């Protein structure tokens, strides 16, 4: 993607102009941003290479008990999870978790985000009960920190719904998907990708419950939103067609 290449080009130019100074926090920040770009491109090994460059500088400048180092641990954990190295991902997420708890206390938005990241790793490992434990902990914190109609709370509801779906507790999944849908419609209106996603997730649960008419209704709502937002050949539109085709086929 052209925008990624241009971003990397400018960060690299900045590093050259600034000069290589050992233990320069600005250099670490540039490395981190390059790592994020590679991560977004799906080049996780390259992302890790730059994340670790930033990580070592943050550690040498600030030590380990600070937000810079903790956030760096989180980025490394996310990249390892995408690489499928889940145990390494957990190692770095738990490092971040302990640091952020020490700095900010237990009831903190950063801590809730890390618990969400840990929940995601366990989800990807198919350890759904462990995933649910951390997702629920994150939700509890977010509900104490924010009003109900907050995007992070909607994300937590959606995550918990996904776990219950995989545990085949479809009515519980629908309950959480419905909560996520209501919040997202309140925040974004009807015509938004996250609203379409909430409709899709709910439709899958309805299908698993054998309620095909309700599943079709929700898949068609998702499709209408996606067709209004994206071109016909967009992956999200294709996904909706796939789900609808599957319903007709069963």
PDB file of C-alpha atoms in Angstrom:
ATOM      1  CA  UNK A   1       0.000   0.000   0.000  1.00  0.00           C
ATOM      2  CA  UNK A   2       1.400   3.371  -1.075  1.00  0.00           C
ATOM      3  CA  UNK A   3       0.521   5.174   2.160  1.00  0.00           C
ATOM      4  CA  UNK A   4       2.491   2.631   4.222  1.00  0.00           C
ATOM      5  CA  UNK A   5       5.558   2.991   2.032  1.00  0.00           C
ATOM      6  CA  UNK A   6       5.439   6.800   2.217  1.00  0.00           C
ATOM      7  CA  UNK A   7       5.084   6.699   6.009  1.00  0.00           C
ATOM      8  CA  UNK A   8       8.093   4.382   6.363  1.00  0.00           C
ATOM      9  CA  UNK A   9      10.051   6.598   3.947  1.00  0.00           C
ATOM     10  CA  UNK A  10       9.408   9.720   6.042  1.00  0.00           C
ATOM     11  CA  UNK A  11      10.198   8.016   9.362  1.00  0.00           C
ATOM     12  CA  UNK A  12      13.440   6.645   7.877  1.00  0.00           C
ATOM     13  CA  UNK A  13      14.345  10.102   6.566  1.00  0.00           C
ATOM     14  CA  UNK A  14      13.659  11.590  10.005  1.00  0.00           C
ATOM     15  CA  UNK A  15      15.953   9.008  11.645  1.00  0.00           C
ATOM     16  CA  UNK A  16      18.759   9.802   9.173  1.00  0.00           C
ATOM     17  CA  UNK A  17      18.399  13.555   9.627  1.00  0.00           C
ATOM     18  CA  UNK A  18      18.313  13.271  13.386  1.00  0.00           C
ATOM     19  CA  UNK A  19      21.437  11.121  13.341  1.00  0.00           C
ATOM     20  CA  UNK A  20      21.999   7.884  15.179  1.00  0.00           C
ATOM     21  CA  UNK A  21      22.174   8.810  18.819  1.00  0.00           C
ATOM     22  CA  UNK A  22      22.301   5.968  21.265  1.00  0.00           C
ATOM     23  CA  UNK A  23      19.400   5.985  23.724  1.00  0.00           C
ATOM     24  CA  UNK A  24      17.461   8.747  21.957  1.00  0.00           C
ATOM     25  CA  UNK A  25      13.754   8.541  22.965  1.00  0.00           C
ATOM     26  CA  UNK A  26      12.713  10.259  19.701  1.00  0.00           C
ATOM     27  CA  UNK A  27      14.540   7.554  17.790  1.00  0.00           C
ATOM     28  CA  UNK A  28      12.683   4.927  19.843  1.00  0.00           C
ATOM     29  CA  UNK A  29       9.361   6.574  19.024  1.00  0.00           C
ATOM     30  CA  UNK A  30      10.180   6.502  15.302  1.00  0.00           C
ATOM     31  CA  UNK A  31      11.137   2.823  15.509  1.00  0.00           C
ATOM     32  CA  UNK A  32       7.851   2.127  17.319  1.00  0.00           C
ATOM     33  CA  UNK A  33       5.826   3.876  14.616  1.00  0.00           C
ATOM     34  CA  UNK A  34       7.647   1.983  11.858  1.00  0.00           C
ATOM     35  CA  UNK A  35       6.852  -1.204  13.778  1.00  0.00           C
ATOM     36  CA  UNK A  36       3.161  -0.252  13.898  1.00  0.00           C
ATOM     37  CA  UNK A  37       3.153   0.291  10.121  1.00  0.00           C
ATOM     38  CA  UNK A  38       4.704  -3.130   9.464  1.00  0.00           C
ATOM     39  CA  UNK A  39       2.224  -4.656  11.910  1.00  0.00           C
ATOM     40  CA  UNK A  40      -0.682  -3.047  10.009  1.00  0.00           C
ATOM     41  CA  UNK A  41       0.769  -4.441   6.783  1.00  0.00           C
ATOM     42  CA  UNK A  42       0.801  -7.929   8.292  1.00  0.00           C
ATOM     43  CA  UNK A  43       4.620  -8.080   8.276  1.00  0.00           C
ATOM     44  CA  UNK A  44       4.905  -9.148  11.896  1.00  0.00           C
ATOM     45  CA  UNK A  45       8.563 -10.194  11.909  1.00  0.00           C
ATOM     46  CA  UNK A  46       9.572  -6.768  10.574  1.00  0.00           C
ATOM     47  CA  UNK A  47       7.251  -5.156  13.120  1.00  0.00           C
ATOM     48  CA  UNK A  48       8.958  -7.085  15.928  1.00  0.00           C
ATOM     49  CA  UNK A  49      12.381  -6.046  14.653  1.00  0.00           C
ATOM     50  CA  UNK A  50      11.483  -2.357  15.046  1.00  0.00           C
ATOM     51  CA  UNK A  51       9.476  -2.847  18.237  1.00  0.00           C
ATOM     52  CA  UNK A  52      12.529  -4.432  19.878  1.00  0.00           C
ATOM     53  CA  UNK A  53      14.774  -1.572  18.738  1.00  0.00           C
ATOM     54  CA  UNK A  54      12.380   0.848  20.414  1.00  0.00           C
ATOM     55  CA  UNK A  55      12.023  -1.431  23.423  1.00  0.00           C
ATOM     56  CA  UNK A  56      15.730  -1.468  24.205  1.00  0.00           C
ATOM     57  CA  UNK A  57      15.988   2.316  23.999  1.00  0.00           C
ATOM     58  CA  UNK A  58      12.934   2.869  26.217  1.00  0.00           C
ATOM     59  CA  UNK A  59      14.371   0.434  28.744  1.00  0.00           C
ATOM     60  CA  UNK A  60      17.795   2.068  28.826  1.00  0.00           C
ATOM     61  CA  UNK A  61      16.385   5.620  29.090  1.00  0.00           C
ATOM     62  CA  UNK A  62      13.397   5.177  31.409  1.00  0.00           C
ATOM     63  CA  UNK A  63      13.871   1.782  33.044  1.00  0.00           C
ATOM     64  CA  UNK A  64      11.039  -0.727  33.193  1.00  0.00           C
ATOM     65  CA  UNK A  65       8.480   0.793  35.554  1.00  0.00           C
ATOM     66  CA  UNK A  66       6.877   3.353  33.226  1.00  0.00           C
ATOM     67  CA  UNK A  67       4.244   3.735  30.517  1.00  0.00           C
ATOM     68  CA  UNK A  68       6.763   3.838  27.651  1.00  0.00           C
ATOM     69  CA  UNK A  69       8.161   0.418  28.508  1.00  0.00           C
ATOM     70  CA  UNK A  70       4.735  -1.057  29.298  1.00  0.00           C
ATOM     71  CA  UNK A  71       3.220   0.113  25.990  1.00  0.00           C
ATOM     72  CA  UNK A  72       6.280  -1.237  24.196  1.00  0.00           C
ATOM     73  CA  UNK A  73       5.656  -4.627  25.848  1.00  0.00           C
ATOM     74  CA  UNK A  74       2.046  -4.487  24.643  1.00  0.00           C
ATOM     75  CA  UNK A  75       3.064  -3.820  21.033  1.00  0.00           C
ATOM     76  CA  UNK A  76       5.473  -6.765  21.126  1.00  0.00           C
ATOM     77  CA  UNK A  77       2.770  -8.953  22.639  1.00  0.00           C
ATOM     78  CA  UNK A  78       0.273  -8.025  19.918  1.00  0.00           C
ATOM     79  CA  UNK A  79       2.793  -8.786  17.154  1.00  0.00           C
ATOM     80  CA  UNK A  80       3.727 -12.155  18.683  1.00  0.00           C
ATOM     81  CA  UNK A  81       0.017 -13.027  18.921  1.00  0.00           C
ATOM     82  CA  UNK A  82      -0.439 -12.232  15.221  1.00  0.00           C
ATOM     83  CA  UNK A  83       2.582 -14.429  14.486  1.00  0.00           C
ATOM     84  CA  UNK A  84       0.898 -17.286  16.350  1.00  0.00           C
ATOM     85  CA  UNK A  85       3.529 -17.254  19.114  1.00  0.00           C
ATOM     86  CA  UNK A  86       0.922 -17.063  21.841  1.00  0.00           C
ATOM     87  CA  UNK A  87       3.095 -17.922  24.832  1.00  0.00           C
ATOM     88  CA  UNK A  88       5.556 -15.158  23.960  1.00  0.00           C
ATOM     89  CA  UNK A  89       2.598 -12.833  23.479  1.00  0.00           C
ATOM     90  CA  UNK A  90       1.336 -13.656  26.975  1.00  0.00           C
ATOM     91  CA  UNK A  91       4.797 -13.131  28.445  1.00  0.00           C
ATOM     92  CA  UNK A  92       4.947  -9.551  27.159  1.00  0.00           C
ATOM     93  CA  UNK A  93       1.306  -8.745  27.869  1.00  0.00           C
ATOM     94  CA  UNK A  94       1.703  -9.880  31.468  1.00  0.00           C
ATOM     95  CA  UNK A  95       4.832  -7.717  31.817  1.00  0.00           C
ATOM     96  CA  UNK A  96       2.791  -4.736  30.633  1.00  0.00           C
ATOM     97  CA  UNK A  97      -0.063  -5.761  32.938  1.00  0.00           C
ATOM     98  CA  UNK A  98       2.100  -5.784  36.070  1.00  0.00           C
ATOM     99  CA  UNK A  99       3.768  -2.474  35.222  1.00  0.00           C
ATOM    100  CA  UNK A 100       0.498  -0.663  34.494  1.00  0.00           C
ATOM    101  CA  UNK A 101      -1.107  -2.002  37.673  1.00  0.00           C
ATOM    102  CA  UNK A 102       1.866  -0.692  39.659  1.00  0.00           C
ATOM    103  CA  UNK A 103       1.711   2.745  38.036  1.00  0.00           C
ATOM    104  CA  UNK A 104      -2.032   3.312  37.663  1.00  0.00           C
ATOM    105  CA  UNK A 105      -3.688   0.919  40.087  1.00  0.00           C
ATOM    106  CA  UNK A 106      -6.079  -1.908  39.303  1.00  0.00           C
ATOM    107  CA  UNK A 107      -9.043   0.162  38.066  1.00  0.00           C
ATOM    108  CA  UNK A 108      -7.513   1.856  35.046  1.00  0.00           C
ATOM    109  CA  UNK A 109      -8.245   2.101  31.320  1.00  0.00           C
ATOM    110  CA  UNK A 110      -4.710   0.973  30.391  1.00  0.00           C
ATOM    111  CA  UNK A 111      -5.071  -2.087  32.591  1.00  0.00           C
ATOM    112  CA  UNK A 112      -8.444  -2.885  30.984  1.00  0.00           C
ATOM    113  CA  UNK A 113      -6.846  -2.660  27.528  1.00  0.00           C
ATOM    114  CA  UNK A 114      -4.089  -5.086  28.520  1.00  0.00           C
ATOM    115  CA  UNK A 115      -6.640  -7.483  30.015  1.00  0.00           C
ATOM    116  CA  UNK A 116      -8.454  -7.312  26.667  1.00  0.00           C
ATOM    117  CA  UNK A 117      -5.194  -8.127  24.857  1.00  0.00           C
ATOM    118  CA  UNK A 118      -4.604 -11.089  27.183  1.00  0.00           C
ATOM    119  CA  UNK A 119      -8.178 -12.239  26.586  1.00  0.00           C
ATOM    120  CA  UNK A 120      -7.559 -12.106  22.834  1.00  0.00           C
ATOM    121  CA  UNK A 121      -4.445 -14.291  23.111  1.00  0.00           C
ATOM    122  CA  UNK A 122      -6.338 -16.908  25.127  1.00  0.00           C
ATOM    123  CA  UNK A 123      -9.177 -16.694  22.581  1.00  0.00           C
ATOM    124  CA  UNK A 124      -6.714 -17.368  19.757  1.00  0.00           C
ATOM    125  CA  UNK A 125      -5.362 -20.308  21.800  1.00  0.00           C
ATOM    126  CA  UNK A 126      -8.978 -21.569  22.085  1.00  0.00           C
ATOM    127  CA  UNK A 127      -8.769 -21.336  25.863  1.00  0.00           C
ATOM    128  CA  UNK A 128     -12.203 -19.759  25.955  1.00  0.00           C
ATOM    129  CA  UNK A 129     -12.800 -19.830  29.698  1.00  0.00           C
ATOM    130  CA  UNK A 130      -9.512 -18.015  30.340  1.00  0.00           C
ATOM    131  CA  UNK A 131     -10.379 -15.566  27.572  1.00  0.00           C
ATOM    132  CA  UNK A 132     -13.784 -14.948  29.143  1.00  0.00           C
ATOM    133  CA  UNK A 133     -12.180 -14.316  32.535  1.00  0.00           C
ATOM    134  CA  UNK A 134     -10.005 -11.499  31.197  1.00  0.00           C
ATOM    135  CA  UNK A 135     -12.682 -10.028  28.941  1.00  0.00           C
ATOM    136  CA  UNK A 136     -15.083  -9.839  31.892  1.00  0.00           C
ATOM    137  CA  UNK A 137     -12.435  -8.195  34.051  1.00  0.00           C
ATOM    138  CA  UNK A 138     -11.847  -5.586  31.342  1.00  0.00           C
ATOM    139  CA  UNK A 139     -15.598  -4.986  31.019  1.00  0.00           C
ATOM    140  CA  UNK A 140     -15.995  -4.494  34.762  1.00  0.00           C
ATOM    141  CA  UNK A 141     -13.270  -1.840  34.776  1.00  0.00           C
ATOM    142  CA  UNK A 142     -14.638  -0.064  31.708  1.00  0.00           C
ATOM    143  CA  UNK A 143     -18.148   0.075  33.160  1.00  0.00           C
ATOM    144  CA  UNK A 144     -16.739   1.692  36.311  1.00  0.00           C
ATOM    145  CA  UNK A 145     -14.724   4.230  34.281  1.00  0.00           C
ATOM    146  CA  UNK A 146     -17.102   5.199  31.459  1.00  0.00           C
ATOM    147  CA  UNK A 147     -20.728   5.891  30.675  1.00  0.00           C
ATOM    148  CA  UNK A 148     -22.556   2.875  29.219  1.00  0.00           C
ATOM    149  CA  UNK A 149     -22.499   4.260  25.663  1.00  0.00           C
ATOM    150  CA  UNK A 150     -18.727   4.097  25.274  1.00  0.00           C
ATOM    151  CA  UNK A 151     -16.947   2.370  22.363  1.00  0.00           C
ATOM    152  CA  UNK A 152     -14.647   0.393  24.682  1.00  0.00           C
ATOM    153  CA  UNK A 153     -17.654  -1.056  26.500  1.00  0.00           C
ATOM    154  CA  UNK A 154     -19.174  -2.023  23.144  1.00  0.00           C
ATOM    155  CA  UNK A 155     -15.885  -3.730  22.232  1.00  0.00           C
ATOM    156  CA  UNK A 156     -15.942  -5.673  25.507  1.00  0.00           C
ATOM    157  CA  UNK A 157     -19.528  -6.785  24.917  1.00  0.00           C
ATOM    158  CA  UNK A 158     -18.626  -7.922  21.404  1.00  0.00           C
ATOM    159  CA  UNK A 159     -15.564  -9.835  22.624  1.00  0.00           C
ATOM    160  CA  UNK A 160     -17.583 -11.615  25.302  1.00  0.00           C
ATOM    161  CA  UNK A 161     -20.227 -12.483  22.719  1.00  0.00           C
ATOM    162  CA  UNK A 162     -17.557 -14.091  20.539  1.00  0.00           C
ATOM    163  CA  UNK A 163     -16.375 -16.239  23.448  1.00  0.00           C
ATOM    164  CA  UNK A 164     -19.893 -17.406  24.276  1.00  0.00           C
ATOM    165  CA  UNK A 165     -20.430 -18.181  20.588  1.00  0.00           C
ATOM    166  CA  UNK A 166     -17.384 -20.441  20.634  1.00  0.00           C
ATOM    167  CA  UNK A 167     -18.580 -22.035  23.881  1.00  0.00           C
ATOM    168  CA  UNK A 168     -21.872 -22.729  22.017  1.00  0.00           C
ATOM    169  CA  UNK A 169     -23.819 -20.645  24.518  1.00  0.00           C
ATOM    170  CA  UNK A 170     -25.621 -18.814  21.742  1.00  0.00           C
ATOM    171  CA  UNK A 171     -28.302 -17.075  23.799  1.00  0.00           C
ATOM    172  CA  UNK A 172     -25.635 -15.533  26.017  1.00  0.00           C
ATOM    173  CA  UNK A 173     -23.689 -14.540  22.911  1.00  0.00           C
ATOM    174  CA  UNK A 174     -26.778 -12.805  21.507  1.00  0.00           C
ATOM    175  CA  UNK A 175     -27.318 -10.942  24.751  1.00  0.00           C
ATOM    176  CA  UNK A 176     -23.828  -9.423  24.563  1.00  0.00           C
ATOM    177  CA  UNK A 177     -23.957  -8.814  20.805  1.00  0.00           C
ATOM    178  CA  UNK A 178     -27.245  -6.969  21.295  1.00  0.00           C
ATOM    179  CA  UNK A 179     -25.665  -4.706  23.913  1.00  0.00           C
ATOM    180  CA  UNK A 180     -22.731  -3.992  21.586  1.00  0.00           C
ATOM    181  CA  UNK A 181     -25.136  -3.262  18.720  1.00  0.00           C
ATOM    182  CA  UNK A 182     -27.214  -0.821  20.777  1.00  0.00           C
ATOM    183  CA  UNK A 183     -24.146   1.144  21.875  1.00  0.00           C
ATOM    184  CA  UNK A 184     -22.643   1.257  18.398  1.00  0.00           C
ATOM    185  CA  UNK A 185     -25.910   2.465  16.866  1.00  0.00           C
ATOM    186  CA  UNK A 186     -26.115   5.167  19.536  1.00  0.00           C
ATOM    187  CA  UNK A 187     -22.537   6.309  18.879  1.00  0.00           C
ATOM    188  CA  UNK A 188     -22.278   5.900  15.102  1.00  0.00           C
ATOM    189  CA  UNK A 189     -25.820   5.728  13.773  1.00  0.00           C
ATOM    190  CA  UNK A 190     -27.065   2.822  11.667  1.00  0.00           C
ATOM    191  CA  UNK A 191     -24.658   3.257   8.750  1.00  0.00           C
ATOM    192  CA  UNK A 192     -21.270   2.214  10.151  1.00  0.00           C
ATOM    193  CA  UNK A 193     -18.927  -0.792   9.699  1.00  0.00           C
ATOM    194  CA  UNK A 194     -19.030  -1.668  13.406  1.00  0.00           C
ATOM    195  CA  UNK A 195     -22.826  -1.711  13.322  1.00  0.00           C
ATOM    196  CA  UNK A 196     -22.684  -4.040  10.309  1.00  0.00           C
ATOM    197  CA  UNK A 197     -20.260  -6.270  12.222  1.00  0.00           C
ATOM    198  CA  UNK A 198     -22.612  -6.398  15.228  1.00  0.00           C
ATOM    199  CA  UNK A 199     -25.495  -7.416  12.937  1.00  0.00           C
ATOM    200  CA  UNK A 200     -23.296 -10.106  11.361  1.00  0.00           C
ATOM    201  CA  UNK A 201     -22.224 -11.561  14.703  1.00  0.00           C
ATOM    202  CA  UNK A 202     -25.819 -11.629  15.929  1.00  0.00           C
ATOM    203  CA  UNK A 203     -26.929 -13.302  12.690  1.00  0.00           C
ATOM    204  CA  UNK A 204     -24.376 -16.094  13.162  1.00  0.00           C
ATOM    205  CA  UNK A 205     -25.705 -16.790  16.655  1.00  0.00           C
ATOM    206  CA  UNK A 206     -29.283 -16.830  15.353  1.00  0.00           C
ATOM    207  CA  UNK A 207     -28.209 -19.279  12.659  1.00  0.00           C
ATOM    208  CA  UNK A 208     -26.556 -21.509  15.261  1.00  0.00           C
ATOM    209  CA  UNK A 209     -29.813 -21.469  17.225  1.00  0.00           C
ATOM    210  CA  UNK A 210     -31.681 -22.586  14.108  1.00  0.00           C
ATOM    211  CA  UNK A 211     -33.485 -19.228  13.725  1.00  0.00           C
ATOM    212  CA  UNK A 212     -32.785 -18.837  10.021  1.00  0.00           C
ATOM    213  CA  UNK A 213     -35.313 -16.072   9.344  1.00  0.00           C
ATOM    214  CA  UNK A 214     -33.831 -13.872  12.061  1.00  0.00           C
ATOM    215  CA  UNK A 215     -30.309 -14.696  10.863  1.00  0.00           C
ATOM    216  CA  UNK A 216     -31.253 -13.689   7.315  1.00  0.00           C
ATOM    217  CA  UNK A 217     -32.814 -10.435   8.533  1.00  0.00           C
ATOM    218  CA  UNK A 218     -29.599  -9.459  10.318  1.00  0.00           C
ATOM    219  CA  UNK A 219     -27.285 -10.551   7.502  1.00  0.00           C
ATOM    220  CA  UNK A 220     -29.328  -8.476   5.035  1.00  0.00           C
ATOM    221  CA  UNK A 221     -29.090  -5.441   7.336  1.00  0.00           C
ATOM    222  CA  UNK A 222     -25.318  -5.899   7.489  1.00  0.00           C
ATOM    223  CA  UNK A 223     -25.151  -6.270   3.706  1.00  0.00           C
ATOM    224  CA  UNK A 224     -27.169  -3.093   3.111  1.00  0.00           C
ATOM    225  CA  UNK A 225     -24.840  -1.107   5.361  1.00  0.00           C
ATOM    226  CA  UNK A 226     -21.705  -2.520   3.773  1.00  0.00           C
ATOM    227  CA  UNK A 227     -22.941  -1.910   0.219  1.00  0.00           C
ATOM    228  CA  UNK A 228     -23.674   1.707   1.131  1.00  0.00           C
ATOM    229  CA  UNK A 229     -20.160   2.154   2.553  1.00  0.00           C
ATOM    230  CA  UNK A 230     -17.925   0.051   0.314  1.00  0.00           C
ATOM    231  CA  UNK A 231     -17.473  -0.962  -3.293  1.00  0.00           C
ATOM    232  CA  UNK A 232     -19.061  -4.203  -4.467  1.00  0.00           C
ATOM    233  CA  UNK A 233     -15.710  -6.057  -4.411  1.00  0.00           C
ATOM    234  CA  UNK A 234     -14.896  -5.124  -0.792  1.00  0.00           C
ATOM    235  CA  UNK A 235     -14.076  -8.010   1.559  1.00  0.00           C
ATOM    236  CA  UNK A 236     -16.856  -7.086   4.011  1.00  0.00           C
ATOM    237  CA  UNK A 237     -19.474  -7.111   1.236  1.00  0.00           C
ATOM    238  CA  UNK A 238     -18.164 -10.482   0.074  1.00  0.00           C
ATOM    239  CA  UNK A 239     -18.399 -11.796   3.640  1.00  0.00           C
ATOM    240  CA  UNK A 240     -22.075 -10.803   3.851  1.00  0.00           C
ATOM    241  CA  UNK A 241     -22.836 -12.498   0.515  1.00  0.00           C
ATOM    242  CA  UNK A 242     -21.036 -15.612   1.762  1.00  0.00           C
ATOM    243  CA  UNK A 243     -23.105 -15.756   4.954  1.00  0.00           C
ATOM    244  CA  UNK A 244     -26.365 -15.227   3.057  1.00  0.00           C
ATOM    245  CA  UNK A 245     -25.417 -17.906   0.524  1.00  0.00           C
ATOM    246  CA  UNK A 246     -24.643 -20.322   3.355  1.00  0.00           C
ATOM    247  CA  UNK A 247     -28.093 -19.686   4.865  1.00  0.00           C
ATOM    248  CA  UNK A 248     -29.809 -20.446   1.556  1.00  0.00           C
ATOM    249  CA  UNK A 249     -27.707 -23.597   1.238  1.00  0.00           C
ATOM    250  CA  UNK A 250     -28.652 -25.074   4.611  1.00  0.00           C
TER     251      UNK A 250
END
